[in-house]
Coordinates of C-alpha atoms in Angstrom, one line a residue:
M1197 CA 99.0 -13.7 -105.7
H1198 CA 101.6 -14.8 -109.4
D1199 CA 104.1 -11.4 -107.7
A1200 CA 104.6 -12.9 -104.6
H1201 CA 105.3 -15.6 -105.7
E1202 CA 107.5 -14.1 -108.3
F1203 CA 109.1 -12.2 -105.4
L1204 CA 109.8 -15.6 -103.1
K1205 CA 111.6 -17.4 -105.6
S1206 CA 113.7 -15.1 -106.5
L1207 CA 114.6 -14.8 -103.5
T1208 CA 115.0 -18.4 -102.9
I1209 CA 118.2 -18.2 -106.1
V1210 CA 119.5 -15.9 -104.3
L1211 CA 120.5 -16.9 -101.0
G1212 CA 120.4 -20.4 -102.0
V1213 CA 123.0 -19.8 -105.2
A1214 CA 124.7 -17.0 -103.1
A1215 CA 124.6 -19.4 -99.9
V1216 CA 126.1 -22.2 -101.9
T1217 CA 129.4 -20.3 -103.7
T1218 CA 129.8 -18.8 -100.1
V1219 CA 130.3 -22.1 -98.0
V1220 CA 133.6 -22.9 -101.5
F1221 CA 134.9 -19.4 -101.7
Q1222 CA 135.2 -20.3 -98.1
R1223 CA 136.7 -24.0 -98.2
L1224 CA 138.6 -22.5 -101.0
R1225 CA 140.1 -19.3 -98.4
Q1226 CA 138.9 -17.1 -100.2
P1227 CA 136.6 -13.9 -100.2
V1228 CA 133.2 -14.4 -99.6
V1229 CA 132.4 -10.8 -101.6
L1230 CA 134.1 -12.7 -105.4
G1231 CA 131.3 -16.1 -104.1
Y1232 CA 128.8 -13.0 -104.6
I1233 CA 129.2 -11.4 -107.3
I1234 CA 130.4 -15.5 -109.3
A1235 CA 126.0 -16.2 -107.8
G1236 CA 124.8 -13.1 -109.8
L1237 CA 127.1 -14.0 -112.6
I1238 CA 125.2 -17.3 -112.1
V1239 CA 121.5 -15.9 -111.4
G1240 CA 121.5 -13.4 -113.9
P1241 CA 120.1 -13.0 -117.5
H1242 CA 123.0 -13.2 -119.1
V1243 CA 124.4 -16.6 -118.2
P1244 CA 123.1 -19.4 -120.5
I1245 CA 122.0 -21.1 -116.3
P1246 CA 118.3 -22.8 -116.2
L1247 CA 118.8 -20.0 -112.5
V1248 CA 117.5 -16.6 -113.3
A1249 CA 116.3 -14.6 -110.7
D1250 CA 113.5 -10.9 -111.5
P1251 CA 116.3 -8.7 -111.6
V1252 CA 113.7 -5.7 -110.8
V1253 CA 113.2 -8.0 -107.6
V1254 CA 116.9 -7.9 -106.9
Q1255 CA 117.9 -4.8 -107.1
T1256 CA 115.7 -3.4 -104.7
L1257 CA 116.4 -5.8 -101.6
S1258 CA 120.4 -4.3 -103.0
E1259 CA 119.3 -1.0 -101.9
L1260 CA 118.2 -2.7 -98.5
G1261 CA 121.8 -3.4 -98.2
V1262 CA 123.5 -0.5 -99.2
I1263 CA 121.2 1.3 -96.6
L1264 CA 122.1 -0.8 -93.8
L1265 CA 125.7 -1.1 -94.7
M1266 CA 126.0 2.6 -94.2
F1267 CA 124.8 3.2 -91.4
S1268 CA 126.2 0.6 -90.2
L1269 CA 129.2 2.5 -90.6
G1270 CA 127.8 5.9 -89.6
L1271 CA 127.8 3.9 -86.0
E1272 CA 131.6 3.4 -85.9
F1273 CA 131.7 7.1 -87.1
S1274 CA 130.3 9.4 -84.4
L1275 CA 130.2 13.7 -85.9
R1276 CA 133.1 14.0 -83.1
R1277 CA 135.3 12.0 -85.2
L1278 CA 134.2 13.2 -88.5
A1279 CA 135.2 16.4 -87.6
E1280 CA 138.9 14.3 -86.8
V1281 CA 139.2 13.2 -90.1
G1282 CA 137.6 15.5 -92.0
P1283 CA 140.2 18.5 -93.2
T1284 CA 142.6 15.2 -94.6
A1285 CA 140.5 12.8 -95.8
G1286 CA 138.7 16.0 -97.7
L1287 CA 141.9 17.2 -99.0
T1288 CA 143.2 13.5 -100.0
A1289 CA 140.3 13.4 -101.4
L1290 CA 139.2 16.6 -103.9
L1291 CA 143.0 15.0 -104.8
E1292 CA 142.4 11.8 -106.2
T1293 CA 139.1 12.9 -107.3
S1294 CA 140.3 15.8 -109.6
F1295 CA 143.2 13.5 -110.8
M1296 CA 140.5 10.8 -112.1
I1297 CA 138.2 12.6 -113.6
W1298 CA 141.3 14.6 -116.0
L1299 CA 142.3 10.9 -116.1
G1300 CA 139.5 9.4 -117.2
F1301 CA 139.1 12.3 -120.4
T1302 CA 142.0 11.5 -121.3
I1303 CA 141.7 8.3 -121.5
G1304 CA 138.4 8.9 -123.5
R1305 CA 139.3 10.8 -126.2
L1306 CA 141.9 8.7 -126.8
L1307 CA 139.8 5.8 -127.4
G1308 CA 137.9 8.0 -129.7
W1309 CA 135.1 9.5 -128.0
T1310 CA 133.3 12.6 -127.8
G1311 CA 134.6 15.5 -125.1
L1312 CA 130.8 15.3 -123.5
E1313 CA 131.7 10.9 -123.1
S1314 CA 135.0 11.5 -122.1
M1315 CA 133.6 13.4 -119.5
F1316 CA 131.3 11.0 -118.2
A1317 CA 134.1 8.3 -118.2
G1318 CA 135.6 10.5 -116.4
A1319 CA 133.3 11.2 -113.5
V1320 CA 132.4 7.3 -113.9
I1321 CA 136.2 6.1 -112.7
A1322 CA 136.6 9.7 -110.1
I1323 CA 134.2 7.6 -106.9
S1324 CA 135.0 4.7 -105.4
S1325 CA 132.3 2.4 -103.8
T1326 CA 131.7 2.8 -100.4
T1327 CA 129.8 -0.1 -99.6
I1328 CA 131.8 -3.1 -101.1
I1329 CA 134.8 -1.4 -99.1
A1330 CA 132.9 -2.0 -95.8
Q1331 CA 131.8 -5.4 -96.5
A1332 CA 135.7 -6.6 -97.2
F1333 CA 136.8 -4.1 -94.0
E1334 CA 134.4 -5.9 -91.8
E1335 CA 135.2 -9.4 -93.5
Q1336 CA 139.0 -8.8 -92.7
G1337 CA 138.6 -7.4 -89.8
V1338 CA 140.7 -4.2 -91.1
T1339 CA 140.1 -1.5 -87.2
G1340 CA 142.2 1.9 -85.8
K1341 CA 143.7 4.7 -88.6
L1342 CA 143.1 3.5 -91.5
R1343 CA 139.5 2.9 -91.3
Q1344 CA 138.7 5.2 -90.7
L1345 CA 141.0 7.2 -93.3
V1346 CA 139.7 5.2 -95.7
L1347 CA 136.3 5.7 -94.7
G1348 CA 136.5 9.4 -93.8
I1349 CA 137.8 9.7 -98.4
L1350 CA 134.8 7.6 -99.3
I1351 CA 132.2 9.9 -97.1
A1352 CA 133.9 12.8 -99.5
E1353 CA 133.3 11.5 -102.7
D1354 CA 130.1 11.2 -102.0
L1355 CA 129.6 14.8 -101.2
I1356 CA 131.7 15.4 -104.8
A1357 CA 129.8 12.4 -106.1
V1358 CA 127.1 14.8 -105.6
L1359 CA 128.0 17.9 -107.0
L1360 CA 129.6 15.5 -110.4
I1361 CA 126.4 14.3 -110.5
A1362 CA 124.2 18.1 -111.1
V1363 CA 127.5 19.4 -113.1
L1364 CA 127.2 16.4 -116.3
T1365 CA 123.4 16.2 -115.8
G1366 CA 123.8 21.1 -116.8
V1367 CA 126.6 19.9 -120.0
A1368 CA 124.2 17.1 -120.8
S1369 CA 121.8 19.2 -121.3
G1370 CA 122.8 22.3 -122.9
S1371 CA 122.7 24.6 -119.8
G1372 CA 126.2 24.0 -119.9
L1373 CA 128.6 24.9 -117.0
A1374 CA 126.8 28.3 -115.8
P1375 CA 127.9 29.5 -112.2
G1376 CA 124.3 30.9 -111.2
P1377 CA 122.6 26.7 -111.1
L1378 CA 126.2 25.3 -109.5
A1379 CA 126.5 27.4 -106.4
A1380 CA 122.5 26.9 -106.1
T1381 CA 123.7 23.1 -105.8
V1382 CA 126.3 23.5 -103.6
A1383 CA 124.5 25.7 -101.7
R1384 CA 121.6 22.9 -101.5
L1385 CA 123.8 20.3 -101.0
V1386 CA 125.9 22.5 -97.5
G1387 CA 121.8 23.4 -96.2
F1388 CA 120.1 19.8 -96.2
L1389 CA 123.4 18.6 -94.2
V1390 CA 123.5 21.7 -91.8
A1391 CA 119.4 21.0 -91.2
L1392 CA 119.7 17.2 -90.7
I1393 CA 122.8 17.3 -88.6
T1394 CA 120.9 20.4 -86.4
V1395 CA 117.6 19.0 -86.3
G1396 CA 119.3 15.1 -85.2
L1397 CA 121.5 15.8 -83.1
L1398 CA 118.6 17.6 -82.0
L1399 CA 115.9 14.3 -81.9
V1400 CA 118.3 11.2 -82.3
P1401 CA 119.8 10.3 -79.2
R1402 CA 117.5 11.1 -77.0
A1403 CA 115.2 9.2 -79.0
M1404 CA 117.8 6.5 -78.8
R1405 CA 118.9 6.7 -74.8
A1406 CA 115.3 6.8 -73.9
V1407 CA 114.6 3.7 -76.6
S1408 CA 117.8 2.2 -74.9
R1409 CA 116.7 2.3 -71.5
L1410 CA 113.8 -0.1 -71.6
N1411 CA 116.6 -2.8 -72.6
R1412 CA 114.4 -4.7 -75.3
R1413 CA 116.4 -5.5 -78.0
Q1414 CA 113.8 -5.8 -80.1
T1415 CA 112.9 -2.5 -79.9
T1416 CA 116.5 -1.3 -79.9
L1417 CA 116.5 -2.5 -83.3
V1418 CA 113.1 -1.7 -85.0
A1419 CA 113.8 1.6 -84.1
S1420 CA 117.0 2.1 -84.6
I1421 CA 117.0 0.7 -88.9
G1422 CA 113.3 3.0 -88.8
I1423 CA 115.0 6.1 -87.9
C1424 CA 118.6 4.3 -91.2
F1425 CA 115.2 3.8 -93.4
A1426 CA 113.7 7.1 -92.1
V1427 CA 117.4 9.8 -92.8
A1428 CA 117.7 7.9 -96.5
L1429 CA 113.9 8.0 -97.5
L1430 CA 114.8 12.2 -96.2
A1431 CA 117.8 12.4 -98.4
Q1432 CA 116.7 10.4 -101.2
A1433 CA 113.1 13.5 -101.0
F1434 CA 116.2 16.0 -101.9
G1435 CA 117.7 14.5 -104.4
Y1436 CA 120.5 13.0 -102.6
S1437 CA 121.8 9.5 -102.0
V1438 CA 120.0 6.9 -100.3
A1439 CA 123.8 5.7 -98.5
L1440 CA 124.7 9.4 -97.5
G1441 CA 121.4 9.6 -95.4
A1442 CA 122.1 6.5 -94.2
F1443 CA 125.5 7.4 -92.9
L1444 CA 124.5 10.3 -91.1
A1445 CA 122.3 7.8 -88.9
G1446 CA 123.9 5.6 -88.2
S1447 CA 126.0 8.9 -86.7
L1448 CA 123.2 10.0 -85.2
V1449 CA 123.3 7.6 -83.4
A1450 CA 126.5 7.1 -82.8
E1451 CA 126.2 10.5 -80.5
S1452 CA 123.2 8.5 -78.7
G1453 CA 126.2 6.2 -76.9
E1454 CA 125.0 3.3 -77.5
E1455 CA 126.3 2.4 -80.9
K1456 CA 127.9 -0.9 -79.8
Q1457 CA 124.9 -2.5 -78.8
V1458 CA 123.1 -0.9 -82.1
A1459 CA 125.5 -2.2 -84.7
H1460 CA 125.3 -5.7 -82.4
L1461 CA 121.9 -5.7 -83.2
V1462 CA 121.8 -4.7 -86.4
E1463 CA 124.9 -6.9 -88.2
P1464 CA 122.8 -10.2 -89.1
V1465 CA 120.2 -7.8 -91.4
R1466 CA 122.8 -6.2 -92.6
D1467 CA 124.9 -9.3 -93.6
V1468 CA 121.9 -11.1 -95.3
F1469 CA 121.1 -8.6 -97.5
A1470 CA 124.2 -6.7 -98.0
A1471 CA 125.1 -10.7 -99.9
V1472 CA 121.9 -9.7 -102.0
F1473 CA 123.9 -6.6 -103.3
F1474 CA 126.7 -8.2 -104.1
V1475 CA 124.3 -10.4 -106.1
S1476 CA 122.9 -7.7 -108.2
V1477 CA 126.1 -7.2 -109.2
G1478 CA 127.6 -10.2 -110.5
M1479 CA 124.0 -9.8 -112.5
L1480 CA 125.1 -7.0 -113.7
I1481 CA 127.9 -9.0 -116.2
D1482 CA 127.1 -9.1 -119.7
P1483 CA 130.2 -10.9 -121.6
R1484 CA 129.4 -10.5 -124.6
L1485 CA 129.5 -6.7 -123.7
V1486 CA 132.2 -7.0 -121.8
A1487 CA 133.6 -9.3 -124.6
R1488 CA 132.0 -5.8 -127.7
H1489 CA 134.2 -3.3 -126.0
W1490 CA 136.9 -4.4 -123.8
Q1491 CA 140.0 -2.2 -125.1
G1492 CA 137.9 0.7 -123.1
A1493 CA 137.1 -1.7 -119.8
V1494 CA 140.6 -2.8 -119.4
A1495 CA 142.1 0.9 -120.0
L1496 CA 139.8 2.4 -118.0
T1497 CA 139.9 -0.7 -114.8
G1498 CA 144.2 0.8 -114.9
A1499 CA 143.2 3.6 -115.4
V1500 CA 141.2 2.8 -111.8
V1501 CA 143.9 0.5 -109.8
L1502 CA 146.8 2.9 -111.2
G1503 CA 145.4 5.8 -110.8
K1504 CA 142.9 5.7 -107.2
V1505 CA 146.5 4.3 -105.9
T1506 CA 148.6 6.8 -107.2
G1507 CA 146.7 9.5 -106.6
V1508 CA 144.8 8.4 -102.4
S1509 CA 148.5 7.7 -101.8
L1510 CA 149.7 11.1 -102.8
G1511 CA 146.9 13.6 -101.2
A1512 CA 147.6 11.0 -98.2
F1513 CA 150.7 11.1 -97.3
L1514 CA 150.7 14.9 -97.7
T1515 CA 148.5 15.7 -95.3
G1516 CA 150.9 13.8 -92.9
R1517 CA 149.0 9.7 -92.5
G1518 CA 152.3 8.0 -93.3
M1519 CA 154.1 6.7 -95.8
R1520 CA 152.4 2.8 -95.1
T1521 CA 149.3 3.8 -93.9
S1522 CA 149.0 5.8 -97.3
I1523 CA 149.7 3.1 -99.7
Q1524 CA 147.5 1.1 -97.8
A1525 CA 144.7 3.3 -98.2
G1526 CA 145.4 4.2 -101.9
L1527 CA 145.4 0.3 -102.5
S1528 CA 141.8 -0.5 -100.5
L1529 CA 139.9 2.2 -103.1
A1530 CA 141.7 0.8 -105.9
Q1531 CA 137.8 0.3 -107.6
I1532 CA 134.0 1.3 -107.8
G1533 CA 130.8 1.2 -107.8
E1534 CA 127.9 2.3 -107.2
F1535 CA 127.3 5.6 -107.6
S1536 CA 129.9 4.8 -111.5
F1537 CA 126.5 3.0 -112.5
I1538 CA 124.6 5.7 -111.6
I1539 CA 126.4 9.1 -113.0
A1540 CA 126.9 6.1 -115.9
G1541 CA 123.1 5.4 -116.3
L1542 CA 121.8 9.1 -116.3
G1543 CA 124.6 9.9 -119.6
L1544 CA 123.0 7.1 -121.2
A1545 CA 118.9 8.4 -120.2
L1546 CA 120.3 12.4 -121.1
R1547 CA 121.7 10.9 -123.9
A1548 CA 125.1 11.7 -123.5
T1549 CA 127.1 9.3 -124.2
G1550 CA 126.4 5.9 -127.1
D1551 CA 125.6 2.2 -125.5
F1552 CA 128.4 1.4 -125.2
L1553 CA 129.7 2.8 -121.3
Y1554 CA 127.3 1.2 -118.7
P1555 CA 128.2 -1.8 -119.9
V1556 CA 131.6 -0.7 -119.1
A1557 CA 131.5 0.7 -116.6
I1558 CA 129.9 -2.6 -115.1
T1559 CA 132.8 -4.7 -116.4
V1560 CA 135.6 -2.2 -114.5
S1561 CA 133.4 -2.0 -111.6
A1562 CA 133.6 -6.8 -111.2
V1563 CA 136.7 -6.4 -111.6
T1564 CA 138.2 -4.2 -108.8
T1565 CA 135.7 -5.7 -107.1
L1566 CA 136.9 -9.1 -107.4
L1567 CA 140.8 -7.6 -107.3
T1568 CA 139.5 -5.2 -103.9
P1569 CA 139.2 -8.4 -101.3
W1570 CA 143.2 -8.8 -102.2
M1571 CA 144.8 -5.3 -102.8
I1572 CA 143.4 -4.9 -99.1
R1573 CA 145.2 -7.8 -97.8
A1574 CA 147.8 -7.5 -99.1
S1575 CA 147.8 -3.7 -98.7
D1576 CA 150.4 -4.0 -95.7
S1577 CA 153.0 -6.6 -97.5
I1578 CA 152.9 -4.1 -100.7
A1579 CA 152.9 -0.9 -97.7
A1580 CA 156.3 -2.6 -96.4
W1581 CA 157.6 -3.3 -99.2
V1582 CA 157.3 0.1 -101.4
D1583 CA 158.6 1.3 -97.5
R1584 CA 161.9 -0.5 -98.2
K1585 CA 162.8 0.2 -101.2
L1586 CA 162.3 3.8 -101.2
P1587 CA 165.6 5.7 -101.8
G1588 CA 167.4 6.5 -98.3
P1589 CA 166.8 10.7 -98.8
L1590 CA 162.8 9.9 -99.4
Q1591 CA 163.0 7.0 -96.6
T1592 CA 164.4 9.9 -94.1
F1593 CA 161.6 12.1 -95.0
A1594 CA 158.9 11.1 -94.4
A1595 CA 159.7 9.7 -91.8
L1596 CA 160.7 13.1 -90.5
Y1597 CA 157.6 14.7 -92.8
T1598 CA 154.8 12.4 -91.3
S1599 CA 155.9 13.1 -87.5
W1600 CA 156.5 16.9 -88.1
L1601 CA 152.7 17.6 -89.1
E1602 CA 151.7 14.6 -86.5
E1603 CA 153.1 17.2 -84.2
L1604 CA 151.5 19.9 -85.3
R1605 CA 147.7 18.7 -85.3
A1606 CA 148.7 18.0 -82.2
R1607 CA 149.7 20.9 -81.0
R1608 CA 146.4 23.4 -82.4
P1609 CA 148.4 26.4 -83.7
A1610 CA 147.7 29.6 -81.9
N1611 CA 144.9 31.9 -83.4
T1612 CA 147.3 34.7 -84.5
A1613 CA 148.8 31.7 -86.3
L1614 CA 145.7 30.3 -88.3
A1615 CA 145.1 34.3 -89.3
R1616 CA 148.4 34.4 -91.6
V1617 CA 146.7 31.0 -93.4
R1618 CA 143.5 32.0 -93.8
P1619 CA 143.5 34.6 -96.4
L1620 CA 146.8 32.8 -98.1
L1621 CA 144.1 29.9 -98.7
R1622 CA 141.6 32.6 -99.6
L1623 CA 144.0 33.8 -102.3
L1624 CA 144.9 29.9 -103.5
V1625 CA 141.3 29.6 -104.3
L1626 CA 140.2 33.2 -105.7
D1627 CA 143.5 32.8 -108.3
A1628 CA 142.3 29.2 -109.3
A1629 CA 138.9 30.4 -109.9
L1630 CA 140.0 33.5 -112.1
I1631 CA 142.0 30.9 -114.0
A1632 CA 139.2 28.7 -114.3
S1633 CA 136.5 30.6 -115.4
I1634 CA 138.5 32.3 -118.2
V1635 CA 139.1 29.1 -119.3
V1636 CA 135.5 28.1 -119.7
A1637 CA 134.1 32.1 -121.0
T1638 CA 136.7 31.9 -123.4
S1639 CA 135.9 28.3 -124.6
A1640 CA 132.2 28.9 -125.0
S1641 CA 132.5 32.6 -126.0
I1642 CA 135.5 32.0 -128.9
R1643 CA 133.3 30.9 -131.9
K1644 CA 130.8 34.2 -130.9
I1645 CA 134.1 36.3 -130.8
V1646 CA 135.9 34.9 -134.1
A1647 CA 132.2 35.5 -136.7
V1648 CA 132.8 38.3 -135.3
A1649 CA 136.0 39.8 -136.0
Q1650 CA 136.4 37.8 -139.2
N1651 CA 133.0 40.1 -140.9
D1652 CA 133.1 43.5 -138.9
L1653 CA 137.2 43.1 -139.1
A1654 CA 138.1 41.4 -142.1
M1655 CA 140.8 39.2 -140.3
S1656 CA 140.9 35.2 -141.6
E1657 CA 140.0 33.1 -138.8
L1658 CA 143.6 32.5 -137.6
V1659 CA 144.7 35.5 -136.8
A1660 CA 141.2 35.9 -134.7
R1661 CA 141.5 32.9 -132.5
S1662 CA 145.1 33.5 -132.6
L1663 CA 144.3 36.7 -130.8
V1664 CA 141.4 35.1 -128.7
I1665 CA 143.7 32.9 -127.3
G1666 CA 146.4 35.2 -127.1
T1667 CA 144.3 37.1 -124.8
A1668 CA 143.0 34.9 -122.7
L1669 CA 146.8 33.8 -122.3
A1670 CA 147.8 37.0 -121.2
L1671 CA 145.2 37.0 -118.1
C1672 CA 145.6 34.3 -116.5
A1673 CA 149.3 34.6 -116.6
P1674 CA 149.3 36.8 -113.3
F1675 CA 146.3 34.7 -111.6
C1676 CA 149.0 31.7 -112.5
L1677 CA 152.1 33.1 -111.3
G1678 CA 150.2 34.0 -107.8
V1679 CA 149.0 30.5 -107.6
V1680 CA 152.4 29.3 -107.3
R1681 CA 153.9 32.8 -105.0
V1682 CA 151.1 31.9 -102.6
S1683 CA 152.5 28.5 -102.7
Q1684 CA 155.4 29.4 -101.7
K1685 CA 154.3 31.8 -98.9
L1686 CA 151.9 29.2 -97.8
G1687 CA 154.5 26.5 -97.9
V1688 CA 157.3 29.6 -95.6
T1689 CA 154.1 30.3 -92.7
L1690 CA 152.9 26.2 -92.4
A1691 CA 157.0 25.7 -92.5
R1692 CA 157.3 28.3 -89.7
L1693 CA 154.4 26.3 -88.0
A1694 CA 155.5 23.0 -87.7
L1695 CA 159.5 23.9 -87.2
P1696 CA 159.4 27.8 -85.4
T1697 CA 162.6 29.6 -85.7
E1698 CA 164.3 29.8 -82.4
Q1699 CA 165.7 33.1 -82.0
R1700 CA 167.8 32.9 -78.7
K1701 CA 170.0 30.2 -80.7
R1702 CA 172.8 31.6 -83.3
V1703 CA 172.7 28.4 -85.1
D1704 CA 169.4 27.2 -86.5
F1705 CA 169.6 23.4 -87.0
A1706 CA 166.2 23.6 -88.3
A1707 CA 167.1 26.0 -91.4
A1708 CA 167.3 22.2 -93.2
P1709 CA 163.7 20.7 -92.7
R1710 CA 162.6 24.0 -92.5
R1711 CA 163.2 24.1 -96.6
M1712 CA 162.2 20.8 -97.2
L1713 CA 159.1 21.2 -95.3
V1714 CA 158.7 24.8 -97.3
V1715 CA 159.1 22.7 -100.9
T1716 CA 157.0 20.5 -100.1
F1717 CA 154.3 22.4 -98.9
Q1718 CA 154.5 24.7 -102.4
L1719 CA 154.0 20.7 -104.0
A1720 CA 151.1 19.8 -102.0
A1721 CA 149.8 23.3 -102.5
V1722 CA 150.1 23.3 -105.9
L1723 CA 148.6 19.7 -106.8
L1724 CA 145.3 20.7 -104.6
V1725 CA 144.9 23.5 -106.6
G1726 CA 146.1 22.6 -110.5
M1727 CA 144.5 18.7 -109.4
P1728 CA 141.3 20.2 -109.4
L1729 CA 141.9 23.1 -112.2
L1730 CA 142.9 20.4 -114.9
A1731 CA 140.0 18.4 -114.3
L1732 CA 137.6 21.6 -114.2
T1733 CA 139.6 22.5 -117.8
Q1734 CA 141.1 19.8 -119.9
P1735 CA 137.5 19.3 -121.7
F1736 CA 138.2 22.8 -123.0
L1737 CA 141.0 22.5 -123.7
P1738 CA 142.7 21.3 -127.1
G1739 CA 145.3 18.8 -126.9
V1740 CA 146.8 19.0 -123.0
P1741 CA 148.5 22.1 -122.7
A1742 CA 147.1 22.5 -119.1
A1743 CA 148.6 19.0 -118.5
A1744 CA 152.3 19.9 -119.7
L1745 CA 152.6 23.4 -117.6
L1746 CA 150.7 21.7 -114.5
G1747 CA 153.7 18.8 -115.8
L1748 CA 156.4 21.4 -115.8
L1749 CA 155.7 23.8 -112.7
V1750 CA 155.7 20.1 -110.3
A1751 CA 158.4 18.7 -112.5
V1752 CA 161.0 21.8 -111.0
L1753 CA 159.1 21.6 -108.1
G1754 CA 160.3 17.9 -108.0
V1755 CA 164.2 18.6 -108.4
A1756 CA 164.8 20.8 -105.9
F1757 CA 162.0 19.4 -103.6
W1758 CA 164.9 15.7 -104.5
R1759 CA 168.2 18.1 -103.4
S1760 CA 165.9 19.2 -100.1
A1761 CA 165.4 15.4 -98.9
T1762 CA 169.3 14.8 -99.6
S1763 CA 170.5 17.9 -98.1
L1764 CA 167.8 16.8 -95.0
Q1765 CA 169.6 13.2 -94.9
G1766 CA 173.4 14.9 -94.9
H1767 CA 172.0 17.6 -92.0
V1768 CA 170.0 13.9 -89.8
R1769 CA 173.6 12.1 -91.0
A1770 CA 175.7 14.5 -89.2
G1771 CA 173.8 15.4 -86.3
A1772 CA 173.7 11.1 -85.1
Q1773 CA 177.2 11.2 -86.0
V1774 CA 177.2 14.1 -83.6

């Protein structure tokens, strides 16, 4: 009886205060998400106000909000639509999360944190919050290509988060980055997704169509939510997030063709529990801990806002999503959430981090969550302003580059053309994997090798260490050169696919645009290979030599890019005058 009373009391306090703050924020014309977070601060245990809800009860109810929000998102993304945005979203997420991991690690080291704490800090700021963005998009009516791109990136980030958790668990527990367990983790994730989607496609659409034919709204609602929780529970049983399972459940239900009816029925239930989720975020904010660790909170908050906007915008643009849409996507994804709490809590549980990282993660999430609705609302005007302020050569290039890639996607290159691209991609991945293996193996064994050299060969520590590092660099050199050469060849191949050479014409008018595309594709390939490689090897390298090397290579390509862009604008002007 006492438990039932506490449950009802907590639910009453949460919904009552949330209702008041929601009304106030709507009157002030501010996003209601902010009102929910303020409500959480009011009913939380860290503020001296005599309205305290039970955190355990609120946390349990907030899980329902996460599941229902993700299920609603899945209803908008049938598996066919997910496959359409998958490649672009996946590459963008890979580039952006790699950049954020490196940035977080670098900031952690500058703040004096240990290498392991810095690794966890990088992972904490790498993954955006699907739940928070979904609610903000729903509230502000964001639709179209921007919504599809952002949600596709979020799903890719969730998959990356699963791998990050596995890697960090291995590193923190002492097993390190063993290739065997890591490969097993990837294989298990792929196997789970393939099995779930295969069986789900056979059962879920047929079941939902049969239920829908009964023309009973209540039955349809109960059946759809039952499928949602069943798949979420299945994902949790296999060690994955309930959010991933709920999203896949929504996608499977969408394959039945009844997604609009189901979305309409689920919406009121979803909104209630989504409100509880955002209240739970506000309850985690402890002003005293924020004041104590303000430097880390400020640094990581700035990294999330600036890093996410930069990484997502660059990645989305390079994969052909247009300048304005890319910038809007970057501004929409500039926050962290539920996976960051999980990763920070994992570090605390494994004693890999101090007790400061969890409150810092919560603070960064709370601040960026407060900023998210405003950034989404202002994203269109900010993107338009950036587009107007770009130098002329970049404006010309951005417009033509996007149209070229859209045409290339629409044309669907023949199998013979794709056959020329696939071996180059495999070579890029192989070269990057070999470089990473050499760096990690050298870092793991350098102490033992130096000790053997000192004892058996009577070498000094400096000489032995220099020989080991020199040997590692010599082994890496051909593969680094291979990355540059293969990326250039890949750029030439893709440029010829986008702008084929006209054999019959004496004058090749596409030569200047093609040169521009070659440099751009080469730059994209170097970044897509270099950033993940940098994120993986940075913890094993002293100082910032890898970052400096990648920065130098990008700078050289940047100079070539600017020259090509200027030449392209000259050709466009000359053609316009003719």
